[in-house]
mmCIF file of C-alpha atoms in Angstrom:
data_model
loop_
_atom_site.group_PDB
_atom_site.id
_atom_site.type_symbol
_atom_site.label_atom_id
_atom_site.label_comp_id
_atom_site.label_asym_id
_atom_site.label_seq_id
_atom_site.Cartn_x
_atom_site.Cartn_y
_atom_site.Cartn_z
ATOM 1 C CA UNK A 205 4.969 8.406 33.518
ATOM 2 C CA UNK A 206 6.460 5.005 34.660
ATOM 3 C CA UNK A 207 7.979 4.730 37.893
ATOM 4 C CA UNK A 208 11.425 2.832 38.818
ATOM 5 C CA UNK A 209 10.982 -0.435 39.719
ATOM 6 C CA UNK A 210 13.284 -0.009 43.016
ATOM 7 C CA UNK A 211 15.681 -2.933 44.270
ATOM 8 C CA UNK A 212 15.828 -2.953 48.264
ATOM 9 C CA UNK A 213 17.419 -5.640 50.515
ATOM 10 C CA UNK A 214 13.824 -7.164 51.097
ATOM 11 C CA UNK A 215 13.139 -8.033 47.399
ATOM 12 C CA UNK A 216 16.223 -8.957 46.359
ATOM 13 C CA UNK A 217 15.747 -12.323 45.470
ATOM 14 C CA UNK A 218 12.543 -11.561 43.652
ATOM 15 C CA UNK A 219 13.244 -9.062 41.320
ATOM 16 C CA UNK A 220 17.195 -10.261 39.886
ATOM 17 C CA UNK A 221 17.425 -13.666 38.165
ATOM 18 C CA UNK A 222 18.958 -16.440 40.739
ATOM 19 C CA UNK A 223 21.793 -18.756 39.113
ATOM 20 C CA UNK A 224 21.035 -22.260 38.927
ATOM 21 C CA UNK A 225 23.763 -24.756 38.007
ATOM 22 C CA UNK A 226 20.999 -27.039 36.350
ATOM 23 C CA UNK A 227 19.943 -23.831 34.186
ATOM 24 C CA UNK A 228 20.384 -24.655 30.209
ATOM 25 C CA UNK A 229 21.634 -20.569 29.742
ATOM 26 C CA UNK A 230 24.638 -19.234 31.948
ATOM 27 C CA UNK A 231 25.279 -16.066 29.939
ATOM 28 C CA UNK A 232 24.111 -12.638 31.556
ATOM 29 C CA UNK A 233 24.157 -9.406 30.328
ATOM 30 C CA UNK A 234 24.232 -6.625 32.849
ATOM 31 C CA UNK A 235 24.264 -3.014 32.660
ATOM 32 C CA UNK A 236 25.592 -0.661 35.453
ATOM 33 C CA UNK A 237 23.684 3.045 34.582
ATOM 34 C CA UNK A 238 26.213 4.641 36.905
ATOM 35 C CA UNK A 239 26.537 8.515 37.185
ATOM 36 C CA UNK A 240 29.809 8.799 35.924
ATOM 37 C CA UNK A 241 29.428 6.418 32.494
ATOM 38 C CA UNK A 242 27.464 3.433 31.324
ATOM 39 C CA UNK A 243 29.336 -0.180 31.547
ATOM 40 C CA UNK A 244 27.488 -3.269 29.364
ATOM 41 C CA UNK A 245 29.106 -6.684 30.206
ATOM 42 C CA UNK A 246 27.870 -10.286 28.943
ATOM 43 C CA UNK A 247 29.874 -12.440 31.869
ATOM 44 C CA UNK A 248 29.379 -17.046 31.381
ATOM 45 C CA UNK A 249 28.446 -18.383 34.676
ATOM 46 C CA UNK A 250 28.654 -22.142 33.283
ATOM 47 C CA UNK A 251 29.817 -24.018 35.738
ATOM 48 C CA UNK A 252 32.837 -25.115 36.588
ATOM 49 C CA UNK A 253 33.645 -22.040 36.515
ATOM 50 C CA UNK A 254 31.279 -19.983 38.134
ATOM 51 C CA UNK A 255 33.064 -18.507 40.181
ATOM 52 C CA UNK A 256 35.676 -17.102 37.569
ATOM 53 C CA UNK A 257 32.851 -14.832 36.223
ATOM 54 C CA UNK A 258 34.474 -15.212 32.666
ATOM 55 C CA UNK A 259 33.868 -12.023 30.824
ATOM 56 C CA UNK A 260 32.604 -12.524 27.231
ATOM 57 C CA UNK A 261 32.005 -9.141 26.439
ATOM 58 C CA UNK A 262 32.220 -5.719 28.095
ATOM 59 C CA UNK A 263 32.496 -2.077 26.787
ATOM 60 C CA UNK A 264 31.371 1.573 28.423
ATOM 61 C CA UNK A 265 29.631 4.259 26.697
ATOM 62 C CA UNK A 266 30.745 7.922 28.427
ATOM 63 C CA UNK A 267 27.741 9.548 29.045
ATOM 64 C CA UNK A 268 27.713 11.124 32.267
ATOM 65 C CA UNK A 269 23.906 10.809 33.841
ATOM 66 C CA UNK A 270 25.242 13.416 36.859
ATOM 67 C CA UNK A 271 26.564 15.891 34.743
ATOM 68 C CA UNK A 272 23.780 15.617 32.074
ATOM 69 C CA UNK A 273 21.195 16.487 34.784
ATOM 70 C CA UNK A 274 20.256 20.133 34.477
ATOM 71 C CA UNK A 275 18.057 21.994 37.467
ATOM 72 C CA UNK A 276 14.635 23.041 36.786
ATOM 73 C CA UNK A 277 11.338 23.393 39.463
ATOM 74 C CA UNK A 278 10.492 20.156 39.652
ATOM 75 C CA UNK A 279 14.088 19.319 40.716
ATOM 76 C CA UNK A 280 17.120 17.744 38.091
ATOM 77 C CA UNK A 281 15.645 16.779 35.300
ATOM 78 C CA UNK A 282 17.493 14.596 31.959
ATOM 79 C CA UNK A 283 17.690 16.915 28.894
ATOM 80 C CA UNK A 284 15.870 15.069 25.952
ATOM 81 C CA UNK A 285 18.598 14.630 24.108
ATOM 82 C CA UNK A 286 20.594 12.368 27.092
ATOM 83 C CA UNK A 287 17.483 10.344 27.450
ATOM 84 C CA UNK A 288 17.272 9.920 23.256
ATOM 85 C CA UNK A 289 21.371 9.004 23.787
ATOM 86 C CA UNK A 290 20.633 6.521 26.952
ATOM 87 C CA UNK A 291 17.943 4.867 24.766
ATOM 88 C CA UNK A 292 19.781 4.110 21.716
ATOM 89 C CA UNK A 293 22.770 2.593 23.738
ATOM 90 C CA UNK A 294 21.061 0.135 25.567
ATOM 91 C CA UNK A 295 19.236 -0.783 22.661
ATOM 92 C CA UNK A 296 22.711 -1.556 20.715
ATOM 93 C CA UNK A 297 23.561 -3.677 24.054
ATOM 94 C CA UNK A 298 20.420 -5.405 23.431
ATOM 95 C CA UNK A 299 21.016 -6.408 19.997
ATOM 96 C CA UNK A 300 24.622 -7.755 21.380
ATOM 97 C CA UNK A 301 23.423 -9.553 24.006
ATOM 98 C CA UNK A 302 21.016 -11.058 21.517
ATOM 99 C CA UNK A 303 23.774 -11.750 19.261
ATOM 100 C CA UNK A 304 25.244 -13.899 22.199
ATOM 101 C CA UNK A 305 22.152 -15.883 22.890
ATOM 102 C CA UNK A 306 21.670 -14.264 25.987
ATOM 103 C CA UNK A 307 17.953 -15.308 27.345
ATOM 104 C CA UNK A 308 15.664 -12.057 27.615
ATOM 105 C CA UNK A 309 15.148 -12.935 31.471
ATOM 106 C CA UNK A 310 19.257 -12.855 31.921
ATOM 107 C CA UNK A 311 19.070 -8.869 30.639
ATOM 108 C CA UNK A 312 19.716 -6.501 33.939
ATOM 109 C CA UNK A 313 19.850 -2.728 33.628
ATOM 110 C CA UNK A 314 20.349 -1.271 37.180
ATOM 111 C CA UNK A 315 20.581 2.414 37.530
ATOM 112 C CA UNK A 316 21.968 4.172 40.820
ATOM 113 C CA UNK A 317 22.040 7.864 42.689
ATOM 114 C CA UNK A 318 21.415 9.859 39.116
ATOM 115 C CA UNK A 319 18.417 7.830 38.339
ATOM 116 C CA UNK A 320 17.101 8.010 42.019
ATOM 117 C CA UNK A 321 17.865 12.109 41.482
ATOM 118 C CA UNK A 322 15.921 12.898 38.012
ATOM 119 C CA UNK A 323 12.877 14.247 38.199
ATOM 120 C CA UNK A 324 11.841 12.832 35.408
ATOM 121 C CA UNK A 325 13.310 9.681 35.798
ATOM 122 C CA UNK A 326 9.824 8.310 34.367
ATOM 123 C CA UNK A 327 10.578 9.613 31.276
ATOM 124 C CA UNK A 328 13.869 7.791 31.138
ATOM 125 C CA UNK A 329 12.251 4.873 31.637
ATOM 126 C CA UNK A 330 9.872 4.940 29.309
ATOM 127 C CA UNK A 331 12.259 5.935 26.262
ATOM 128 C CA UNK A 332 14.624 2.737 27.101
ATOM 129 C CA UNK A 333 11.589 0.898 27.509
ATOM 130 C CA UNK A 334 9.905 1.798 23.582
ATOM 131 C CA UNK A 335 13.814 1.264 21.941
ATOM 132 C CA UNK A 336 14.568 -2.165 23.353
ATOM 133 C CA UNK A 337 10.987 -3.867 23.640
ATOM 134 C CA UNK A 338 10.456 -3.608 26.942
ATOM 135 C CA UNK A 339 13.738 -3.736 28.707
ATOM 136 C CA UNK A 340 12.962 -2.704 32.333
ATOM 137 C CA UNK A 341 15.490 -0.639 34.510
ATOM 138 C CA UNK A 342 15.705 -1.247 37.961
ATOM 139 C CA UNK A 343 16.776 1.332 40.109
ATOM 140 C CA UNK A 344 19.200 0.139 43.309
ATOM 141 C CA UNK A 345 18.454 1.138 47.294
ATOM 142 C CA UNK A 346 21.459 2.825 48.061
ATOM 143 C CA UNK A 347 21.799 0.051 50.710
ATOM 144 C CA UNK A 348 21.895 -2.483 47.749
ATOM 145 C CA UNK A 349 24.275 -0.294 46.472
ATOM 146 C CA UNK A 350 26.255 -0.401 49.167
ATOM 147 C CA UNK A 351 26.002 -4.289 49.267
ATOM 148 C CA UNK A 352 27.367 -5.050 45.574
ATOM 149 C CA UNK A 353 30.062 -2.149 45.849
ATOM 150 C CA UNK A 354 31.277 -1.331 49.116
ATOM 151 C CA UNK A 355 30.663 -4.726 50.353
ATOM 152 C CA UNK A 356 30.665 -7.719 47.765
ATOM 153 C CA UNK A 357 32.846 -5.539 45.252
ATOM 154 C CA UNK A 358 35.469 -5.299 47.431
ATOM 155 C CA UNK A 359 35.201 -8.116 49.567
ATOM 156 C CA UNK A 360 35.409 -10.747 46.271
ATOM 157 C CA UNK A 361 38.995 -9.974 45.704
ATOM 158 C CA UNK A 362 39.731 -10.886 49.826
ATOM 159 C CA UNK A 363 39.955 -14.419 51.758
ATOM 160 C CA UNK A 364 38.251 -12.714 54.746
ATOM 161 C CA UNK A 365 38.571 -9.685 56.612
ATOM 162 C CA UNK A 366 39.670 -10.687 60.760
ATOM 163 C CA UNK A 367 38.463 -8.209 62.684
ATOM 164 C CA UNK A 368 37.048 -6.157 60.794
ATOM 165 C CA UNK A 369 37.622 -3.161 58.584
ATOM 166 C CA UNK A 370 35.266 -0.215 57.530
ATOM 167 C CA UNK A 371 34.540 -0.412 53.523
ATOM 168 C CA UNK A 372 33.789 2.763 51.302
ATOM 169 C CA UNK A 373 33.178 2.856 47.740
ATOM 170 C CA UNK A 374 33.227 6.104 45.797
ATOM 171 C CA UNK A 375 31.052 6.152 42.810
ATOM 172 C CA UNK A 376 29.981 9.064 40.399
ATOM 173 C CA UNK A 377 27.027 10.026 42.108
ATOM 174 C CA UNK A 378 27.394 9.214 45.627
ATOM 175 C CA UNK A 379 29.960 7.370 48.486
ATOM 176 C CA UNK A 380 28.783 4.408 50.869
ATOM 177 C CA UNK A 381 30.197 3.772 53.978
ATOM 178 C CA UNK A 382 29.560 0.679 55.794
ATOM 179 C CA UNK A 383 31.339 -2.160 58.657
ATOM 180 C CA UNK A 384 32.447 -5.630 57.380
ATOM 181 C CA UNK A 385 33.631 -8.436 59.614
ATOM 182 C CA UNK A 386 33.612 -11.523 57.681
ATOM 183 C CA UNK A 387 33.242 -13.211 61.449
ATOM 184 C CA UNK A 388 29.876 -12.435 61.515
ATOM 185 C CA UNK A 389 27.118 -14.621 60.704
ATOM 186 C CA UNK A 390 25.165 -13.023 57.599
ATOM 187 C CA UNK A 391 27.491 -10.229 57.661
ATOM 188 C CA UNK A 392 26.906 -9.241 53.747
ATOM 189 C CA UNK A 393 23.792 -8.084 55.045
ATOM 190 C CA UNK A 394 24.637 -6.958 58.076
ATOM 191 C CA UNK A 395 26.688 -4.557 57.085
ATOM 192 C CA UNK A 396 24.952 -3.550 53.953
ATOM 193 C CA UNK A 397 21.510 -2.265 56.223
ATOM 194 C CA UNK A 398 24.407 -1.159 58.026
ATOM 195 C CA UNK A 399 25.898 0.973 55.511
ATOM 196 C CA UNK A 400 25.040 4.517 54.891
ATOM 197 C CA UNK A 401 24.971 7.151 51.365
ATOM 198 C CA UNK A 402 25.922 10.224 50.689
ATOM 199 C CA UNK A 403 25.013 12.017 47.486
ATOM 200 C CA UNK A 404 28.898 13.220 46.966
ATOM 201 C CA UNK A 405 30.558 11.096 44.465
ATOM 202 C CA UNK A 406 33.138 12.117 42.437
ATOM 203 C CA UNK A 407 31.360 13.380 39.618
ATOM 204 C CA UNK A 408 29.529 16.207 41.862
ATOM 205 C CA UNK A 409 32.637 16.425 44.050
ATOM 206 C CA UNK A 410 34.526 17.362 40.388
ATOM 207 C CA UNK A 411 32.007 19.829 39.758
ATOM 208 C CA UNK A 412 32.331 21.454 43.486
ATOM 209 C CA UNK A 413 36.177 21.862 42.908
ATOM 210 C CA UNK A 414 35.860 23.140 39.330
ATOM 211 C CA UNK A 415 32.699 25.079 39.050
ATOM 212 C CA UNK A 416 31.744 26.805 42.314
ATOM 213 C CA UNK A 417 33.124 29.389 44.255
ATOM 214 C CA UNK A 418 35.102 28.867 47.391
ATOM 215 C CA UNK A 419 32.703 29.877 50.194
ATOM 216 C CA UNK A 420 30.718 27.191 48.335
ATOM 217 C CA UNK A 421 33.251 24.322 48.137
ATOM 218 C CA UNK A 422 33.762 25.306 51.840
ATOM 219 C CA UNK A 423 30.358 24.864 52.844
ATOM 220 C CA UNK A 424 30.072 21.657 50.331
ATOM 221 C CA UNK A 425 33.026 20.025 51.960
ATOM 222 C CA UNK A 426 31.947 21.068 55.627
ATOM 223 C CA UNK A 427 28.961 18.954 54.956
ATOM 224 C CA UNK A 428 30.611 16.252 53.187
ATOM 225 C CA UNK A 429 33.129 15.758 56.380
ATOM 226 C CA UNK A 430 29.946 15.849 58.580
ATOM 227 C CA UNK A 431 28.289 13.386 56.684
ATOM 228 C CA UNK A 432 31.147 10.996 57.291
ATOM 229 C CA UNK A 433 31.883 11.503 60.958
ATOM 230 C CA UNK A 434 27.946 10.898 61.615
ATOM 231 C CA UNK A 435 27.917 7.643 59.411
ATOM 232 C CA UNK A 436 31.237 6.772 61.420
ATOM 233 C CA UNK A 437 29.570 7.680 64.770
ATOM 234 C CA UNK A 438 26.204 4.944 63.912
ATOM 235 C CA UNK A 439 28.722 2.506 62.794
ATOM 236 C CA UNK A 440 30.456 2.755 66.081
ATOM 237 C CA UNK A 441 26.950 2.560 67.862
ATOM 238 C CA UNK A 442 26.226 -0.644 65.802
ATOM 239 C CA UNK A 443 29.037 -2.604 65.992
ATOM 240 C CA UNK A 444 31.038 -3.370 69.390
ATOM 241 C CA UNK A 445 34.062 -3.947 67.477
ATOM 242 C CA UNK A 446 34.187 -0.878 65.921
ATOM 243 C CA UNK A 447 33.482 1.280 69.190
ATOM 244 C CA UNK A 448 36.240 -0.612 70.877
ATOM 245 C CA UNK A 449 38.593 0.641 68.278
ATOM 246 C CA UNK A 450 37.293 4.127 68.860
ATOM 247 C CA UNK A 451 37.686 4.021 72.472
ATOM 248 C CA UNK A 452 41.120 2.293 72.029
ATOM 249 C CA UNK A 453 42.150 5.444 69.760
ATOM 250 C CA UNK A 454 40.622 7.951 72.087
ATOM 251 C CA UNK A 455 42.385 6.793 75.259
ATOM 252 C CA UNK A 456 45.524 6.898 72.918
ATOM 253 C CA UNK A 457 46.324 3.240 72.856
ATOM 254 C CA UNK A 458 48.423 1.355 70.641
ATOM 255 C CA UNK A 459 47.704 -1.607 68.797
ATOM 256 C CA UNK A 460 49.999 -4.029 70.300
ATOM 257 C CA UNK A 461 48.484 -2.438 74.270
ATOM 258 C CA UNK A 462 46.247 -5.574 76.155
ATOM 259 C CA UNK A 463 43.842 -3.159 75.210
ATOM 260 C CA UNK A 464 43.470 -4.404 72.117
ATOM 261 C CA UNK A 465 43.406 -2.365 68.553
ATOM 262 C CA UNK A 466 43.455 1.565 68.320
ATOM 263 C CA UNK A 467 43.214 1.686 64.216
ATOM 264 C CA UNK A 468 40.742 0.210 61.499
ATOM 265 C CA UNK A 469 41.588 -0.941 58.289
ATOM 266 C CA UNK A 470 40.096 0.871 55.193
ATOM 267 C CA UNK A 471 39.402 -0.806 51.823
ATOM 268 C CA UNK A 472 38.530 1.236 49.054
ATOM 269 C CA UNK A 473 37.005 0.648 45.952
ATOM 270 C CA UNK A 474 35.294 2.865 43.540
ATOM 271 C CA UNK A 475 36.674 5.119 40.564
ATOM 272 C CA UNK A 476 37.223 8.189 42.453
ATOM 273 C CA UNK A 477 39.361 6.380 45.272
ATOM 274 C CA UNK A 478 41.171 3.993 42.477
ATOM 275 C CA UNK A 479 42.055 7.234 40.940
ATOM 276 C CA UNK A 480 43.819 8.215 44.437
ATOM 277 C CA UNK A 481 45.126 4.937 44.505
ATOM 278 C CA UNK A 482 46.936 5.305 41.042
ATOM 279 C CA UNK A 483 48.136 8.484 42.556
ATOM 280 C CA UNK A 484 50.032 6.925 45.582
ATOM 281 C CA UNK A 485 51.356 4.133 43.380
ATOM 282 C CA UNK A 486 53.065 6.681 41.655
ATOM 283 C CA UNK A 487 54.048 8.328 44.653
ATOM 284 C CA UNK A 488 55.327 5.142 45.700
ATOM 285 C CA UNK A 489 58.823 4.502 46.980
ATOM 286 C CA UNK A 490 59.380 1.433 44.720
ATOM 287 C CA UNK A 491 59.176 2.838 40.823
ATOM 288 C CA UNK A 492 58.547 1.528 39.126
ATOM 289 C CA UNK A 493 55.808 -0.232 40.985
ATOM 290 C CA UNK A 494 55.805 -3.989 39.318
ATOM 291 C CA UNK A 495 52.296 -4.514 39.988
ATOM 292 C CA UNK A 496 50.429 -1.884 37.858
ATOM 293 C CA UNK A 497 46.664 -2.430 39.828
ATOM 294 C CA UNK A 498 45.311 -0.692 42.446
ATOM 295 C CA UNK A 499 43.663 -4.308 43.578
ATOM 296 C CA UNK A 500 45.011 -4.902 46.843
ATOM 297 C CA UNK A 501 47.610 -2.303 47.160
ATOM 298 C CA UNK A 502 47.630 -0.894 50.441
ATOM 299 C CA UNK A 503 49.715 2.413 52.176
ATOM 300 C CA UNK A 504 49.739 3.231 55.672
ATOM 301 C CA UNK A 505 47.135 5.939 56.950
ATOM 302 C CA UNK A 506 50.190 8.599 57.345
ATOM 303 C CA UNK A 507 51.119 8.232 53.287
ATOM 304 C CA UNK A 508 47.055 8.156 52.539
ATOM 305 C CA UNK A 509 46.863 11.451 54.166
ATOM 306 C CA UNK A 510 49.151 13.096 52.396
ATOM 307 C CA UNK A 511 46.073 14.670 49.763
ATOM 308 C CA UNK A 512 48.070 18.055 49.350
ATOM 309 C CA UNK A 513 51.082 17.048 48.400
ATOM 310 C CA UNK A 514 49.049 14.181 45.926
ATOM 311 C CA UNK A 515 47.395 17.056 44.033
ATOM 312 C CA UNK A 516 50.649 19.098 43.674
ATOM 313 C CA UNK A 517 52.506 16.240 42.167
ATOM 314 C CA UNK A 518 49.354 15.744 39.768
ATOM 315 C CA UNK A 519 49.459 19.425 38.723
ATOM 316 C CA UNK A 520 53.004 19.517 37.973
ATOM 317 C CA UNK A 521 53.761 16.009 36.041
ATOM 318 C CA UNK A 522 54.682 16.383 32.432
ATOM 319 C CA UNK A 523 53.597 12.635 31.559
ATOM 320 C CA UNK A 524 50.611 10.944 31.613
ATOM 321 C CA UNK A 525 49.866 9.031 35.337
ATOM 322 C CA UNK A 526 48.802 5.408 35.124
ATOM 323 C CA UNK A 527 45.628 4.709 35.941
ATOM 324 C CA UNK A 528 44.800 8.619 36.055
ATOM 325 C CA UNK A 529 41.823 9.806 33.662
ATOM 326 C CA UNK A 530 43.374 13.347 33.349
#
């Protein structure tokens, strides 16, 4: 059975393509094997315009890797007929990006926290491998993760971030938590080795809510909420900033005290928290809201907070939400 060729912070730079502006091909073709869905993309890197990341091509296919995996001794294990399903999509991609004159060596498939679950994630491999000659799927350190979500995803649509601000991005599979302070030297990978996972994305967290019994969701929730004060707790070890901000808090300060700032800045970025986000657009005081994108909007903590009353007003609307999957 093959074995996932894994992507860490150390190897980085070996095992993805770097960009050269002297390069004859700018086209990539990516695809993101999250848990939740499968996105293809073909993005032009041709300079001028690098930076742009013109889109050529993009589409999702909707299969769910979390939900397809089904328990069995060996751990979660990919039904047959998922990995037959995964195989035959990618291979379409393939044929597209081949269409487009995409080089072979510009072809990415990266696969996240289902693929690091599965069993028989060899199998997987192998299937994608036979139906697209030879197409190899690399599987991403949740710490990589954490670096082109919660860190670079974010932190592309933002001129800096002063003093800090904790990042979190909530995926299908899993939610990373990590420090950025654009101050720092190197502080992409600072604060992705900083950043820790937790295997509660929205996908499981879905299933939690709808499938299993309270004492269950209780228990799954309990250790959800500890997961997050301990990654909160070695952030604040890590970073002085940070821990001043605690302290601040703690002692009850305010931010304009000598004492500097009591309260951190969240940005969010993910499905699951975009969802939210659509939520307390609508929720807004100004509606219609005349930007219709979750990019950059922001709410106080004391609005973000108010998760009850967001999941009453989702039950009870007649109309379809923008920006809401159901």
């Amino acid at each position: 059975m093959s074995q996932p060729s894994a992507i860490t912070l150390d190897n980085l730079g070996e095992k993805l393509p770097l960009w050269r502006p002297n390069d004859k091909e700018h086209l990539y073709a990516v695809v993101d094997m999250g848990s939740n869905g499968i996105r293809f993309s073909i993005t032009s890197l041709a300079p001028p315009k690098t930076r742009l990341l013109i889109p050529v091509y993009a589409t999702r296919a909707a299969i769910s890797l979390f939900d397809a995996l089904n328990p069995s001794s060996s751990g979660p294990v990919f039904p047959e007929e998922t990995i037959k399903a995964v195989a035959s999509t990618l291979a379409r991609f393939r044929q597209t990006a081949i269409l487009y004159a995409v080089p072979p060596s510009n072809i990415i498939v990266l696969a996240t926290e289902a693929m690091r679950r599965a069993g028989n994630a060899g199998d997987m491999l192998e299937a994608i491998a036979a139906a697209t000659e030879g197409l190899q799927v690399h599987v991403l350190d949740p710490a990589v993760e954490t670096l082109f979500g919660a860190v670079m995803g974010s932190r592309c649509g933002l001129v800096d971030v002063k003093g800090g601000a904790l990042f979190l991005d909530l995926g299908g599979g899993s939610v990373q938590m990590t420090w950025v302070d654009t101050d720092d030297e190197r502080y992409e990978m600072e604060a992705a080795a900083a950043g820790e996972s937790l295997p509660y994305g929205a996908a499981k967290l879905t299933r939690i809510l709808d499938e299993e019994p309270a004492h269950v969701q209780e228990a799954e929730l309990d250790k959800l909420g500890e997961g997050m004060l301990n990654i909160y707790a070695d952030l604040c070890r890590r970073f002085p900033v940070l821990r001043a901000i605690r302290d601040a808090y703690e002692r009850g300060g305010d931010d304009d005290d000598n004492d500097g700032p009591s309260h951190v800045d969240l940005y969010l970025c993910g499905g699951g928290f975009r969802g939210y986000g659509s939520m307390l657009m609508h929720n807004d005081v100004i509606s219609p809201y005349p930007i219709s994108s979750t990019a950059t909007y922001s709410v106080p903590g004391r609005v973000f907070g108010k998760t009850a009353r967001m999941r009453r007003v989702n039950d009870e609307y007649g109309g379809k939400i923008f920006g809401m999957a159901c």
